[in-house]
Tab-separated table of C-alpha atoms in Angstrom:
chain	number	residue	atom	x	y	z
A	168	MET	CA	-9.776	-9.717	-14.629
A	169	ALA	CA	-8.036	-12.943	-15.176
A	170	GLU	CA	-6.443	-14.968	-12.676
A	171	GLN	CA	-3.089	-17.117	-13.214
A	172	THR	CA	-0.705	-19.322	-11.222
A	173	PRO	CA	1.750	-16.507	-10.577
A	174	GLN	CA	5.373	-17.525	-12.083
A	175	GLN	CA	7.090	-15.196	-10.098
A	176	ASP	CA	10.128	-15.296	-8.217
A	177	HIS	CA	8.885	-14.711	-4.478
A	178	SER	CA	12.429	-14.026	-3.336
A	179	LYS	CA	12.575	-10.573	-4.752
A	180	ARG	CA	12.630	-7.517	-3.323
A	181	TYR	CA	11.044	-6.098	0.178
A	182	LEU	CA	11.332	-2.437	1.584
A	183	LYS	CA	11.202	-2.972	5.129
A	184	PRO	CA	9.423	0.270	6.937
A	185	ASP	CA	11.541	2.709	8.794
A	186	ALA	CA	10.551	3.258	12.551
A	187	PHE	CA	8.355	6.640	11.710
A	188	THR	CA	6.473	4.504	9.165
A	189	ARG	CA	5.634	1.890	11.401
A	190	TYR	CA	4.971	3.777	14.679
A	191	GLY	CA	4.110	6.635	13.422
A	192	PHE	CA	1.906	6.839	10.317
A	193	ASN	CA	0.855	3.084	10.285
A	194	GLY	CA	0.138	3.473	14.087
A	195	LEU	CA	-1.643	6.347	13.450
A	196	VAL	CA	-3.712	4.819	10.251
A	197	GLY	CA	-4.386	1.594	12.366
A	198	PHE	CA	-5.637	3.743	15.246
A	199	LEU	CA	-8.099	5.526	13.132
A	200	VAL	CA	-9.136	2.329	11.027
A	201	LYS	CA	-9.956	0.111	13.993
A	202	ARG	CA	-12.065	3.083	15.539
A	203	GLY	CA	-14.112	3.083	12.310
A	204	VAL	CA	-12.697	6.363	10.370
A	205	ASN	CA	-12.016	5.257	6.868
A	206	VAL	CA	-8.781	6.906	5.676
A	207	TRP	CA	-8.215	6.836	1.723
A	208	GLY	CA	-9.916	3.525	1.895
A	209	SER	CA	-7.217	1.785	4.157
A	210	ARG	CA	-8.330	-1.346	6.136
A	211	ILE	CA	-6.716	-3.450	9.167
A	212	LEU	CA	-5.117	-6.435	7.350
A	213	SER	CA	-5.207	-9.515	9.551
A	214	VAL	CA	-3.243	-12.903	8.280
A	215	ARG	CA	-2.498	-16.330	10.473
A	216	GLY	CA	1.543	-15.918	10.623
A	217	ARG	CA	2.690	-18.794	8.366
A	218	LYS	CA	5.158	-20.039	11.029
A	219	SER	CA	3.398	-18.768	14.424
A	220	GLY	CA	-0.079	-19.614	13.611
A	221	GLU	CA	-1.019	-16.183	15.052
A	222	MET	CA	-2.982	-13.621	12.954
A	223	ARG	CA	-0.729	-10.611	12.482
A	224	SER	CA	-1.754	-7.102	11.481
A	225	THR	CA	-1.170	-4.300	9.217
A	226	PRO	CA	-3.026	-1.399	7.476
A	227	VAL	CA	-3.514	-1.714	3.682
A	228	ASN	CA	-5.375	0.254	0.688
A	229	LEU	CA	-8.153	-1.652	-0.789
A	230	LEU	CA	-8.252	-1.215	-4.465
A	231	VAL	CA	-11.544	-1.691	-5.496
A	232	PHE	CA	-11.120	-2.199	-9.565
A	233	GLU	CA	-14.130	-2.844	-12.005
A	234	GLY	CA	-16.006	-3.993	-9.567
A	235	GLU	CA	-13.296	-6.488	-7.599
A	236	SER	CA	-11.162	-5.632	-4.604
A	237	TYR	CA	-7.572	-6.149	-4.692
A	238	LEU	CA	-4.153	-6.002	-2.051
A	239	VAL	CA	-1.233	-4.818	-3.660
A	240	SER	CA	1.769	-4.801	-1.694
A	241	PRO	CA	3.752	-0.982	-2.572
A	242	ARG	CA	7.354	-2.326	-0.157
A	243	GLY	CA	7.386	-5.919	-2.065
A	244	HIS	CA	7.108	-9.175	-0.717
A	245	SER	CA	6.541	-8.374	2.380
A	246	GLN	CA	5.444	-10.615	5.600
A	247	TRP	CA	1.939	-10.195	4.811
A	248	VAL	CA	2.367	-10.954	1.300
A	249	ARG	CA	4.921	-14.542	2.517
A	250	ASN	CA	1.835	-15.182	5.306
A	251	LEU	CA	-0.910	-14.633	2.609
A	252	ARG	CA	0.322	-17.035	0.075
A	253	ALA	CA	0.819	-19.607	2.807
A	254	VAL	CA	-2.991	-19.461	3.937
A	255	GLY	CA	-4.633	-18.128	1.493
A	256	GLU	CA	-7.198	-16.274	3.681
A	257	GLY	CA	-7.534	-13.257	5.987
A	258	GLU	CA	-10.039	-10.318	7.257
A	259	LEU	CA	-10.167	-6.643	6.450
A	260	ARG	CA	-11.253	-3.948	9.256
A	261	VAL	CA	-12.446	-0.887	9.806
A	262	GLY	CA	-13.801	-0.153	13.034
A	263	LYS	CA	-15.737	-3.019	14.089
A	264	ARG	CA	-17.069	-4.286	10.512
A	265	VAL	CA	-15.065	-7.529	9.628
A	266	GLN	CA	-15.186	-9.020	6.242
A	267	ARG	CA	-13.488	-11.980	5.706
A	268	PHE	CA	-11.924	-13.044	2.540
A	269	THR	CA	-10.035	-15.561	0.260
A	270	ALA	CA	-7.245	-14.557	-1.718
A	271	VAL	CA	-5.469	-15.559	-5.246
A	272	GLU	CA	-2.247	-14.575	-5.994
A	273	LEU	CA	-2.218	-12.531	-9.597
A	274	ASP	CA	0.483	-13.485	-12.417
A	275	ASP	CA	2.663	-10.344	-13.154
A	276	ALA	CA	0.831	-10.115	-17.164
A	277	VAL	CA	-2.338	-9.501	-15.596
A	278	LYS	CA	-1.374	-6.289	-12.856
A	279	PRO	CA	-0.762	-3.376	-15.008
A	280	PRO	CA	-3.975	-1.904	-14.968
A	281	LEU	CA	-3.993	-2.686	-11.316
A	282	LEU	CA	-1.042	-0.958	-10.413
A	283	ARG	CA	-2.035	2.082	-12.686
A	284	ALA	CA	-5.540	2.525	-10.857
A	285	TYR	CA	-3.232	1.752	-7.583
A	286	LEU	CA	-0.881	4.480	-8.073
A	287	LYS	CA	-3.433	6.729	-9.314
A	288	ARG	CA	-5.111	6.540	-6.143
A	289	TRP	CA	-2.491	6.220	-3.529
A	290	ALA	CA	0.516	7.310	-5.443
A	291	PHE	CA	1.038	10.668	-2.428
A	292	GLU	CA	1.277	7.671	-0.579
A	293	VAL	CA	3.389	4.973	-2.026
A	294	GLY	CA	4.442	6.047	-5.000
A	295	ALA	CA	8.303	6.460	-3.764
A	296	PHE	CA	8.266	2.879	-3.329
A	297	PHE	CA	7.557	2.254	-7.321
A	298	ASP	CA	10.759	3.628	-8.371
A	299	GLY	CA	9.754	6.265	-10.968
A	300	VAL	CA	6.952	4.705	-12.250
A	301	SER	CA	3.428	5.868	-11.797
A	302	HIS	CA	0.040	6.164	-13.082
A	303	LYS	CA	1.165	7.946	-16.207
A	304	SER	CA	4.162	5.183	-17.051
A	305	SER	CA	3.773	3.029	-20.242
A	306	GLU	CA	2.102	-0.524	-20.412
A	307	ALA	CA	5.501	-1.874	-20.686
A	308	GLU	CA	6.994	0.273	-17.046
A	309	LEU	CA	4.208	-1.046	-15.664
A	310	LEU	CA	4.339	-4.495	-16.834
A	311	ALA	CA	8.550	-4.308	-15.502
A	312	ALA	CA	7.352	-3.157	-12.273
A	313	ALA	CA	5.138	-6.009	-11.407
A	314	PRO	CA	7.312	-8.708	-9.899
A	315	LYS	CA	8.137	-6.077	-7.715
A	316	HIS	CA	4.162	-5.879	-6.199
A	317	PRO	CA	2.532	-8.368	-5.559
A	318	ALA	CA	-0.739	-8.549	-5.789
A	319	PHE	CA	-3.865	-10.376	-4.662
A	320	LYS	CA	-7.775	-10.825	-5.531
A	321	ILE	CA	-9.675	-11.414	-2.877
A	322	THR	CA	-13.130	-12.878	-2.841
A	323	ILE	CA	-15.302	-11.187	0.253
A	324	VAL	CA	-16.775	-14.438	2.169
A	325	GLU	CA	-20.093	-13.732	4.177
């Protein structure tokens, strides 16, 4: 999949998680993943804060597509997205296993196949954030949704 310089407006929407998601669902997934339980491909993403310089962590779904690894933000231009844009690297964890990575943000034009694969795998969890777009949507519908969902190609640094 070709990488390109992003040309989208980074001030686009962000759907902030409610208290149940932040403390209930994300808390449970985070607890399990930190103990080495692979929950549907989830990882704990840690990225250095762009203002504080401190490591910030959140559960994410790691998408492996055509032999490459990607992070997609279903909720939009979240804090982890903004931090990853600023620093370009982070860590993914499952249990004690830590993988450092570098990240390149993808242009909207290359996102439709990734969004299709992401939705096919995790629609039960994130489909509500895609405004009716699904893995069965047309290429044009996926392309229209692309600016709302930042995506990064990640490269593991061993």
